[in-house]
Coordinates of C-alpha atoms in Angstrom, one line a residue:
Chain A
M1 CA -0.3 -36.0 -5.1
K2 CA 2.3 -34.1 -3.1
I3 CA 3.1 -30.4 -3.2
P4 CA 6.7 -29.5 -3.9
V5 CA 8.2 -27.2 -1.3
Y6 CA 11.6 -25.7 -0.7
V7 CA 13.0 -26.0 2.8
C8 CA 16.1 -24.4 4.4
P9 CA 18.0 -27.2 6.2
R10 CA 19.6 -24.6 8.5
C11 CA 16.8 -22.3 9.7
G12 CA 13.7 -24.1 8.4
W13 CA 12.4 -21.2 6.2
T14 CA 10.0 -22.8 3.8
T15 CA 8.4 -21.7 0.6
V16 CA 6.2 -23.2 -2.1
I17 CA 8.0 -21.0 -4.7
R18 CA 11.2 -22.4 -6.1
W19 CA 14.1 -20.8 -4.4
E20 CA 17.8 -21.6 -4.8
H21 CA 19.0 -20.1 -1.5
C22 CA 17.3 -19.3 1.8
M23 CA 16.4 -15.6 1.9
E24 CA 16.9 -15.6 5.7
C25 CA 20.3 -17.3 6.1
R26 CA 21.6 -17.8 2.5
T27 CA 21.8 -21.6 2.9
E28 CA 21.1 -23.8 -0.2
M29 CA 17.4 -24.8 -0.1
L30 CA 16.3 -28.5 -0.3
K31 CA 13.4 -29.6 -2.4
R32 CA 10.9 -31.6 -0.3
Q33 CA 7.3 -32.7 -0.7
S34 CA 4.4 -31.6 1.5
S35 CA 1.1 -33.3 2.0
P36 CA -1.7 -31.8 -0.1
L37 CA -3.8 -31.4 3.0
G38 CA -4.0 -28.1 4.7
E39 CA -6.0 -25.5 6.6
I40 CA -7.7 -22.4 5.3
L41 CA -6.1 -19.2 6.6
S42 CA -8.1 -16.8 4.4
F43 CA -10.1 -16.6 1.3
T44 CA -11.7 -14.1 -1.1
T45 CA -13.8 -13.9 -4.3
L46 CA -12.7 -11.3 -6.8
N47 CA -15.4 -9.8 -8.9
F48 CA -13.2 -7.6 -11.0
P49 CA -10.5 -9.8 -12.5
P50 CA -7.5 -8.6 -14.5
E51 CA -7.4 -8.9 -18.2
G52 CA -7.5 -12.4 -19.4
F53 CA -9.5 -13.9 -16.5
E54 CA -13.2 -14.7 -16.1
T55 CA -15.2 -13.5 -13.1
P56 CA -15.7 -14.5 -10.3
L57 CA -12.4 -15.8 -9.1
S58 CA -12.1 -17.4 -5.7
F59 CA -8.8 -17.7 -4.0
V60 CA -7.8 -19.6 -0.8
L61 CA -4.7 -19.0 1.3
V62 CA -3.8 -22.4 2.7
R63 CA -1.4 -23.4 5.5
L64 CA 0.2 -26.6 4.5
K65 CA 2.2 -28.9 6.9
R66 CA 5.1 -27.1 5.3
G67 CA 4.6 -23.5 4.1
M68 CA 1.7 -21.4 2.8
I69 CA 0.2 -21.4 -0.6
V70 CA -2.4 -19.4 -2.5
T71 CA -4.7 -21.5 -4.6
R72 CA -7.9 -21.1 -6.5
A73 CA -11.3 -22.6 -5.5
E74 CA -14.3 -23.3 -7.7
S75 CA -16.6 -21.3 -5.4
D76 CA -16.5 -19.7 -1.9
S77 CA -19.7 -21.0 -0.5
W78 CA -18.0 -23.7 1.5
L79 CA -14.9 -21.8 2.6
K80 CA -14.3 -20.8 6.2
I81 CA -11.1 -19.9 8.1
G82 CA -9.8 -23.0 9.8
G83 CA -11.6 -25.3 7.4
K84 CA -9.7 -28.4 6.1
V85 CA -8.8 -28.6 2.4
E86 CA -7.0 -30.8 0.0
L87 CA -5.2 -29.4 -3.0
I88 CA -5.6 -30.8 -6.4
R89 CA -3.9 -29.7 -9.6
K90 CA -5.7 -28.5 -12.7
G91 CA -3.2 -27.6 -15.4
N92 CA -0.5 -25.4 -13.8
L93 CA -2.7 -24.3 -10.9
F94 CA -3.6 -25.7 -7.6
F95 CA -7.3 -25.7 -6.5
A96 CA -8.5 -26.2 -2.9
V97 CA -11.3 -28.7 -2.4
P98 CA -13.0 -29.8 0.9
S99 CA -11.2 -32.6 2.7
S100 CA -13.3 -33.1 5.8
G101 CA -13.9 -36.8 5.4
W102 CA -15.3 -36.7 1.9
P103 CA -14.4 -39.8 -0.1
R104 CA -11.9 -39.2 -2.8
F105 CA -14.3 -40.1 -5.7
F106 CA -16.7 -37.4 -4.4
K107 CA -14.0 -34.8 -4.5
K108 CA -13.1 -35.8 -8.0
I109 CA -16.7 -35.3 -9.2
F110 CA -17.4 -32.0 -7.4
G111 CA -13.9 -30.6 -6.8
Chain B
M1 CA 24.6 15.0 8.2
A2 CA 22.9 18.3 7.1
D3 CA 19.4 19.1 8.3
V4 CA 16.7 18.9 5.7
Y5 CA 13.8 21.3 5.6
V6 CA 10.6 21.6 3.6
S7 CA 10.4 25.1 2.2
G8 CA 7.5 24.7 -0.3
A9 CA 4.5 22.4 -1.0
G10 CA 2.0 22.2 -3.8
M11 CA -0.7 19.9 -5.0
T12 CA -3.4 19.6 -7.6
R13 CA -6.8 18.5 -6.8
F14 CA -7.0 14.7 -6.9
G15 CA -9.7 13.0 -8.9
R16 CA -10.8 12.6 -12.5
R17 CA -8.9 15.3 -14.3
E18 CA -9.1 16.4 -17.9
E19 CA -5.6 17.8 -17.9
S20 CA -2.6 15.8 -19.1
L21 CA -0.2 14.2 -16.7
L22 CA 2.4 16.8 -17.6
D23 CA 0.0 19.7 -17.0
L24 CA -0.7 18.2 -13.5
F25 CA 3.0 17.9 -12.9
V26 CA 3.6 21.5 -13.9
D27 CA 0.7 22.8 -11.8
A28 CA 2.0 21.1 -8.7
G29 CA 5.6 22.0 -9.3
R30 CA 4.9 25.7 -9.9
Q31 CA 2.8 25.8 -6.7
A32 CA 5.7 24.3 -4.7
L33 CA 8.2 26.7 -6.2
E34 CA 6.0 29.7 -5.5
D35 CA 5.4 28.5 -1.9
S36 CA 9.2 28.1 -1.4
G37 CA 10.1 31.5 -2.9
F38 CA 12.8 29.8 -5.1
D39 CA 12.9 29.6 -8.8
R40 CA 15.9 27.3 -9.2
V41 CA 16.7 23.9 -7.8
D42 CA 19.8 21.7 -8.0
Q43 CA 17.9 18.5 -8.8
I44 CA 14.4 17.2 -9.4
Y45 CA 13.3 13.8 -8.2
V46 CA 10.3 12.7 -10.2
G47 CA 8.0 10.0 -8.9
S48 CA 5.6 8.1 -11.2
M49 CA 4.8 4.4 -11.1
S50 CA 4.0 3.7 -14.7
T51 CA 3.8 6.6 -17.1
E52 CA 4.8 4.2 -20.0
E53 CA 1.7 2.1 -19.5
M54 CA -0.7 4.7 -18.1
T55 CA -0.1 7.5 -20.6
G56 CA 2.6 6.2 -23.0
E57 CA 5.1 8.8 -22.0
G58 CA 8.8 8.0 -21.4
N59 CA 11.8 10.0 -20.2
I60 CA 9.5 11.7 -17.7
A61 CA 12.2 13.2 -15.5
S62 CA 13.6 15.2 -18.4
V63 CA 10.2 16.2 -19.7
V64 CA 9.0 17.5 -16.3
T65 CA 12.3 19.4 -15.8
E66 CA 12.0 21.1 -19.2
R67 CA 8.3 21.9 -18.7
L68 CA 9.0 23.5 -15.3
N69 CA 11.8 25.6 -16.9
L70 CA 14.3 24.1 -14.5
L71 CA 16.9 23.1 -17.0
P72 CA 19.8 22.3 -16.5
A73 CA 19.0 20.9 -13.1
A74 CA 19.8 17.2 -12.6
A75 CA 16.7 15.0 -12.9
V76 CA 16.0 11.4 -12.1
R77 CA 12.9 9.3 -11.9
I78 CA 12.1 7.2 -8.9
E79 CA 9.7 4.2 -8.7
T80 CA 8.7 1.8 -5.9
A81 CA 5.1 1.0 -6.9
S82 CA 2.6 2.7 -4.7
S83 CA 5.2 4.1 -2.3
T84 CA 6.9 5.9 -5.2
G85 CA 6.2 9.4 -3.8
A86 CA 7.8 8.5 -0.5
A87 CA 10.8 6.9 -2.2
A88 CA 11.3 10.2 -4.1
I89 CA 11.4 12.1 -0.8
S90 CA 13.8 9.6 0.7
E91 CA 16.3 10.0 -2.2
A92 CA 15.9 13.8 -2.1
F93 CA 16.5 13.8 1.6
L94 CA 19.7 11.9 1.2
S95 CA 21.0 14.3 -1.5
I96 CA 20.6 17.2 0.9
S97 CA 21.6 15.5 4.1
S98 CA 24.8 14.3 2.4
G99 CA 25.7 17.8 1.5
Y100 CA 25.6 17.1 -2.2
H101 CA 22.7 19.4 -2.9
K102 CA 21.3 22.5 -1.2
R103 CA 17.9 22.7 -2.8
V104 CA 15.8 20.0 -4.6
M105 CA 12.3 19.4 -5.9
V106 CA 10.4 16.2 -5.2
I107 CA 7.4 15.9 -7.5
A108 CA 5.1 12.9 -8.1
G109 CA 2.0 12.2 -10.1
E110 CA -0.1 9.7 -12.0
K111 CA -2.8 9.8 -14.6
M112 CA -5.1 6.8 -14.4
T113 CA -8.8 7.6 -14.9
H114 CA -8.8 7.5 -18.7
L115 CA -8.1 3.8 -18.6
K116 CA -10.6 1.0 -18.2
T117 CA -10.7 -0.7 -14.8
D118 CA -9.5 -4.1 -16.0
R119 CA -6.6 -2.4 -17.7
I120 CA -5.7 -0.6 -14.5
S121 CA -6.1 -3.8 -12.6
H122 CA -3.7 -5.5 -15.0
I123 CA -1.1 -2.7 -14.7
L124 CA -1.3 -2.6 -10.9
A125 CA -1.1 -6.4 -10.7
E126 CA 2.3 -6.2 -12.4
V127 CA 3.8 -5.3 -9.0
I128 CA 2.8 -8.5 -7.3
A129 CA 4.6 -11.9 -7.5
P130 CA 4.4 -13.5 -10.9
Q131 CA 3.5 -16.9 -9.3
E132 CA 0.5 -15.3 -7.7
R133 CA -0.4 -13.2 -10.7
A134 CA -0.6 -16.4 -12.8
Y135 CA -3.6 -17.4 -10.6
G136 CA -5.4 -14.2 -11.5
L137 CA -4.7 -12.5 -8.2
T138 CA -4.8 -8.7 -8.1
M139 CA -3.9 -6.2 -5.5
P140 CA -7.5 -6.0 -4.1
A141 CA -7.6 -9.8 -3.9
L142 CA -4.4 -10.0 -2.0
A143 CA -5.5 -7.2 0.3
A144 CA -8.8 -9.0 0.8
L145 CA -6.9 -12.2 1.9
V146 CA -4.9 -10.1 4.5
S147 CA -8.0 -8.1 5.6
R148 CA -10.2 -11.2 6.2
Y149 CA -7.5 -12.8 8.3
Y150 CA -6.8 -9.6 10.2
M151 CA -10.6 -9.2 10.9
W152 CA -10.9 -12.8 12.0
K153 CA -7.8 -12.8 14.3
Y154 CA -8.8 -9.5 16.1
N155 CA -12.5 -10.0 15.9
I156 CA -13.0 -6.8 13.9
S157 CA -16.6 -6.4 12.7
R158 CA -17.7 -5.4 9.2
R159 CA -19.2 -2.3 10.7
T160 CA -15.9 -1.3 12.3
V161 CA -14.1 -1.5 9.0
S162 CA -16.8 0.6 7.4
M163 CA -16.1 3.3 10.0
I164 CA -12.6 3.8 8.6
A165 CA -14.1 4.8 5.3
V166 CA -16.7 7.0 7.1
K167 CA -14.0 8.8 9.0
N168 CA -11.7 9.3 6.0
H169 CA -14.6 10.5 3.7
F170 CA -15.6 13.0 6.4
N171 CA -12.0 14.3 6.5
A172 CA -11.9 14.5 2.8
S173 CA -15.1 16.4 2.8
L174 CA -13.1 19.2 4.4
N175 CA -10.3 18.9 1.9
P176 CA -10.6 20.9 -1.4
H177 CA -7.8 18.8 -2.9
A178 CA -9.6 15.5 -2.3
H179 CA -11.0 13.2 -4.9
F180 CA -14.2 12.6 -2.8
Q181 CA -15.5 15.7 -1.0
K182 CA -18.6 14.3 0.5
E183 CA -19.5 12.3 3.6
I184 CA -20.7 8.7 3.5
T185 CA -22.4 6.4 5.9
A186 CA -21.5 2.9 7.0
E187 CA -24.4 1.6 5.0
T188 CA -22.9 3.3 1.9
V189 CA -19.8 1.2 2.4
E190 CA -21.6 -2.1 3.2
E191 CA -24.1 -1.8 0.4
S192 CA -21.6 -0.9 -2.3
K193 CA -20.6 -3.6 -4.8
I194 CA -18.1 -6.2 -3.6
I195 CA -14.7 -5.8 -5.2
S196 CA -13.0 -8.8 -3.6
S197 CA -14.8 -10.2 -0.5
P198 CA -14.9 -8.9 2.2
L199 CA -13.7 -5.6 0.6
T200 CA -16.4 -3.5 -1.1
L201 CA -16.0 -0.6 -3.5
Y202 CA -15.9 1.9 -0.6
D203 CA -13.2 -0.1 1.2
C204 CA -10.8 0.5 -1.7
A205 CA -9.0 3.7 -2.7
P206 CA -10.2 5.1 -6.0
I207 CA -8.4 5.3 -9.3
S208 CA -7.3 9.0 -9.4
D209 CA -5.4 11.5 -11.3
G210 CA -3.2 14.1 -9.6
A211 CA 0.2 15.4 -8.8
C212 CA 2.0 17.1 -5.8
A213 CA 5.4 18.5 -5.1
L214 CA 7.8 19.7 -2.4
V215 CA 10.9 21.8 -2.4
L216 CA 13.4 20.6 0.1
T217 CA 16.3 22.8 1.2
A218 CA 19.3 22.8 3.6
E219 CA 18.2 26.4 4.5
K220 CA 16.2 26.5 7.7
G221 CA 12.5 26.4 7.5
K222 CA 9.4 25.7 9.6
V223 CA 9.2 22.0 8.9
R224 CA 12.2 19.6 9.2
I225 CA 12.4 16.0 8.1
T226 CA 14.0 14.3 11.0
G227 CA 13.7 10.6 10.2
I228 CA 13.3 8.4 7.2
G229 CA 13.2 4.6 7.1
Q230 CA 12.6 2.0 4.4
G231 CA 12.0 -1.7 4.5
T232 CA 11.3 -4.5 2.0
D233 CA 9.6 -7.9 2.1
Y234 CA 8.9 -10.9 -0.1
L235 CA 6.8 -10.2 -3.1
A236 CA 4.7 -13.3 -2.5
L237 CA 2.1 -13.3 0.3
E238 CA 3.0 -17.0 0.7
N239 CA 6.4 -16.1 2.0
R240 CA 5.4 -13.6 4.6
D241 CA 6.0 -14.0 8.4
S242 CA 2.6 -12.5 9.3
L243 CA -0.8 -11.8 7.8
T244 CA -1.7 -9.2 10.3
S245 CA 1.4 -7.1 10.1
F246 CA 3.9 -6.0 7.3
R247 CA 7.6 -6.5 8.1
A248 CA 8.5 -3.8 5.5
T249 CA 6.7 -1.2 7.7
R250 CA 8.1 -2.6 10.9
V251 CA 11.7 -2.2 9.6
A252 CA 11.0 1.2 8.1
V253 CA 9.5 2.7 11.2
E254 CA 12.3 1.5 13.5
N255 CA 14.8 3.1 11.1
A256 CA 12.8 6.3 11.1
Y257 CA 12.3 6.4 14.9
R258 CA 16.0 5.8 15.4
M259 CA 17.1 8.5 13.0
S260 CA 14.7 11.1 14.5
G261 CA 15.3 10.1 18.1
R262 CA 11.5 10.0 18.5
S263 CA 9.1 7.3 19.7
P264 CA 5.5 6.5 19.0
A265 CA 4.4 8.5 22.1
D266 CA 5.8 11.6 20.4
V267 CA 3.7 11.4 17.3
E268 CA 0.8 13.8 17.2
I269 CA -0.6 13.3 13.7
A270 CA -0.2 10.6 11.1
E271 CA -0.9 9.8 7.5
I272 CA -1.2 6.1 7.0
H273 CA -1.5 4.1 3.8
D274 CA -5.1 3.1 3.6
A275 CA -5.4 1.9 0.0
F276 CA -7.7 -0.7 1.6
T277 CA -9.5 0.3 4.7
P278 CA -8.2 -2.4 7.1
F279 CA -4.7 -1.4 6.1
E280 CA -5.1 1.8 8.1
L281 CA -5.5 -0.4 11.2
V282 CA -2.5 -2.5 10.2
G283 CA -0.4 0.6 9.5
C284 CA -1.3 2.2 12.8
E285 CA -0.2 -1.0 14.6
D286 CA 3.0 -1.6 12.5
T287 CA 4.1 2.0 13.3
R288 CA 3.5 1.2 17.0
L289 CA 1.1 4.1 17.3
F290 CA -1.3 1.4 18.8
L291 CA -0.7 -2.1 20.1
P292 CA -1.6 -5.0 17.8
G293 CA -5.3 -5.4 17.5
Q294 CA -6.1 -2.1 19.3
A295 CA -6.2 0.4 16.4
A296 CA -9.9 -0.4 15.8
E297 CA -10.7 0.7 19.4
A298 CA -8.9 4.0 18.8
L299 CA -10.9 4.5 15.6
L300 CA -14.2 3.8 17.3
D301 CA -13.5 6.0 20.4
G302 CA -12.5 9.0 18.2
T303 CA -8.8 9.0 19.1
T304 CA -7.9 9.0 15.4
A305 CA -10.5 11.6 14.3
I306 CA -9.4 15.1 13.3
S307 CA -10.4 16.3 16.8
G308 CA -8.9 13.3 18.5
R309 CA -5.6 12.8 20.4
L310 CA -3.9 11.3 17.4
P311 CA -5.6 12.3 14.1
V312 CA -5.0 9.6 11.4
N313 CA -5.4 10.6 7.7
P314 CA -6.8 14.1 8.2
S315 CA -6.5 14.5 4.5
G316 CA -9.0 11.7 3.9
G317 CA -6.2 9.3 3.2
L318 CA -5.7 7.4 0.0
K319 CA -9.2 6.1 0.5
A320 CA -11.0 9.5 0.0
R321 CA -8.3 12.1 -0.9
G322 CA -7.5 9.8 -3.8
H323 CA -4.8 7.5 -4.9
P324 CA -2.8 8.4 -8.0
V325 CA -0.4 5.6 -7.2
G326 CA 2.9 7.3 -7.8
A327 CA 1.8 10.5 -6.0
S328 CA 0.2 9.1 -2.8
G329 CA 3.4 8.8 -0.7
L330 CA 4.3 12.4 -1.4
A331 CA 0.7 13.7 -1.0
Q332 CA 0.8 12.3 2.6
I333 CA 3.8 14.6 3.3
V334 CA 2.2 17.6 1.6
E335 CA -0.8 17.2 4.0
L336 CA 1.5 16.9 7.0
V337 CA 3.4 20.0 6.0
W338 CA 0.2 22.0 5.6
Q339 CA -1.0 20.8 9.0
M340 CA 2.3 21.7 10.6
K341 CA 2.2 25.2 9.1
G342 CA -1.4 25.7 10.1
K343 CA -2.6 25.8 6.5
A344 CA -5.0 22.9 6.5
G345 CA -8.2 25.0 6.6
K346 CA -11.3 23.3 7.9
R347 CA -9.5 20.0 8.6
Q348 CA -6.7 21.7 10.7
V349 CA -5.7 19.6 13.7
Q350 CA -4.8 21.2 17.0
K351 CA -1.4 19.7 17.6
A352 CA 1.0 18.8 14.7
G353 CA 4.4 19.2 16.2
V354 CA 5.6 15.7 15.3
A355 CA 4.1 14.0 12.3
L356 CA 4.5 10.5 10.8
A357 CA 3.7 9.2 7.3
Q358 CA 3.7 5.6 6.3
S359 CA 3.6 4.5 2.7
I360 CA 3.2 1.0 1.2
G361 CA 4.7 -0.1 -2.1
G362 CA 3.1 -3.1 -3.8
L363 CA 1.5 -5.4 -1.3
A364 CA 3.8 -4.0 1.4
T365 CA 7.0 -5.1 -0.4
N366 CA 8.7 -1.7 -0.3
N367 CA 7.5 0.6 2.5
F368 CA 8.6 3.9 3.8
V369 CA 8.1 5.9 7.0
T370 CA 8.9 9.6 7.2
I371 CA 8.9 11.7 10.4
L372 CA 8.6 15.5 10.3
E373 CA 8.9 18.1 13.1
A374 CA 7.7 21.7 13.3
K375 CA 10.6 24.0 14.2

């Protein structure tokens, strides 16, 4: 699985959010793919979610090869800044799962 | 460009209030008018983030103007999320400095405590990026992501972050307008329930009711607004250029310093947006009052205490004075005006000749910096 990202061919500004034109130099953005592998920049578990969500909610800010993305995680017990993660898709959302050498079938079971 | 002076200030006590939002507005507005000595203004700038959702009231600028008996003055509502109060000052400043008006009122308030926490979380989350909201992210969760990274990068301990809340609650204990008027310990902060890790309940500004007001004039007064700056940034955290600094503040402060002709070395007192305790450190650094990563040291050595060289949040800040979201940016200025006029009572600082306020809208998507000088 690849993560869709939008890259400015002129200045290199990159975003995971669909963007028609670069907000830094106004150039038309190009749609590219990024590896689902990344590194944890930060994480949190929210105990007081907004209406319509169940508690607790864990979030991970991940640095991809191209761009940053906020994802969910099933739990925060394994999270640490600098940790390696792989992103998987569940419905419309991305979830971060450990990637440090775990075999793919293991991640599918416990991700 | 005409000079702009503050001739009157008023503020209700912040906290859980039984009065209606309109009653709070009227109380603050009348105090400011009485303090100024004027009974008429050319225009009213009303700041409130979400009266429609919080109290079900619309057309709030007209309603406030009528209730204050200020008809037929022009009236407009201003909104930039949690920096709404600062935005209202900015617009009022422009109307006088341009020469269009001679005397205006800036008034801001919010009524929140009657709503359940999950409802408030939902309303406040409406100001963040829709893509991030879809994940269930809220303002405290985004602030927690920033806070954890900031603490990691600069090796800031849990105890150091707690000391921000301890300082600001102490300051608020001296402020009769504050939501929380009692001291706390670091243990209080660390043992309180976790809102969004690593942020605990006492790291987060409370849900508050309250209102405040200023009268600005072209006529000379004791306090002059000498610089105002505003900056914006991407809604989504994913698109930011830094996790330890907010570009919207960096842009705003440079504009404010340029307009005032002042530099960080001139600032003697500051009110910094501390809706989440680590944001006080980030704000101190983004306004260049301290170098990146060094605001914590200034906190711990007492530099930012009321008795220190550069008091930060002598009011108690959003953290302890309280955070009626639409009012907070204006409440910062009210505090600085009182400090500059020597009217701050037990929390009076020694030197308040040049003052700076920094206000954050949303997750730092629409920020303001205001510089005031005693004349």
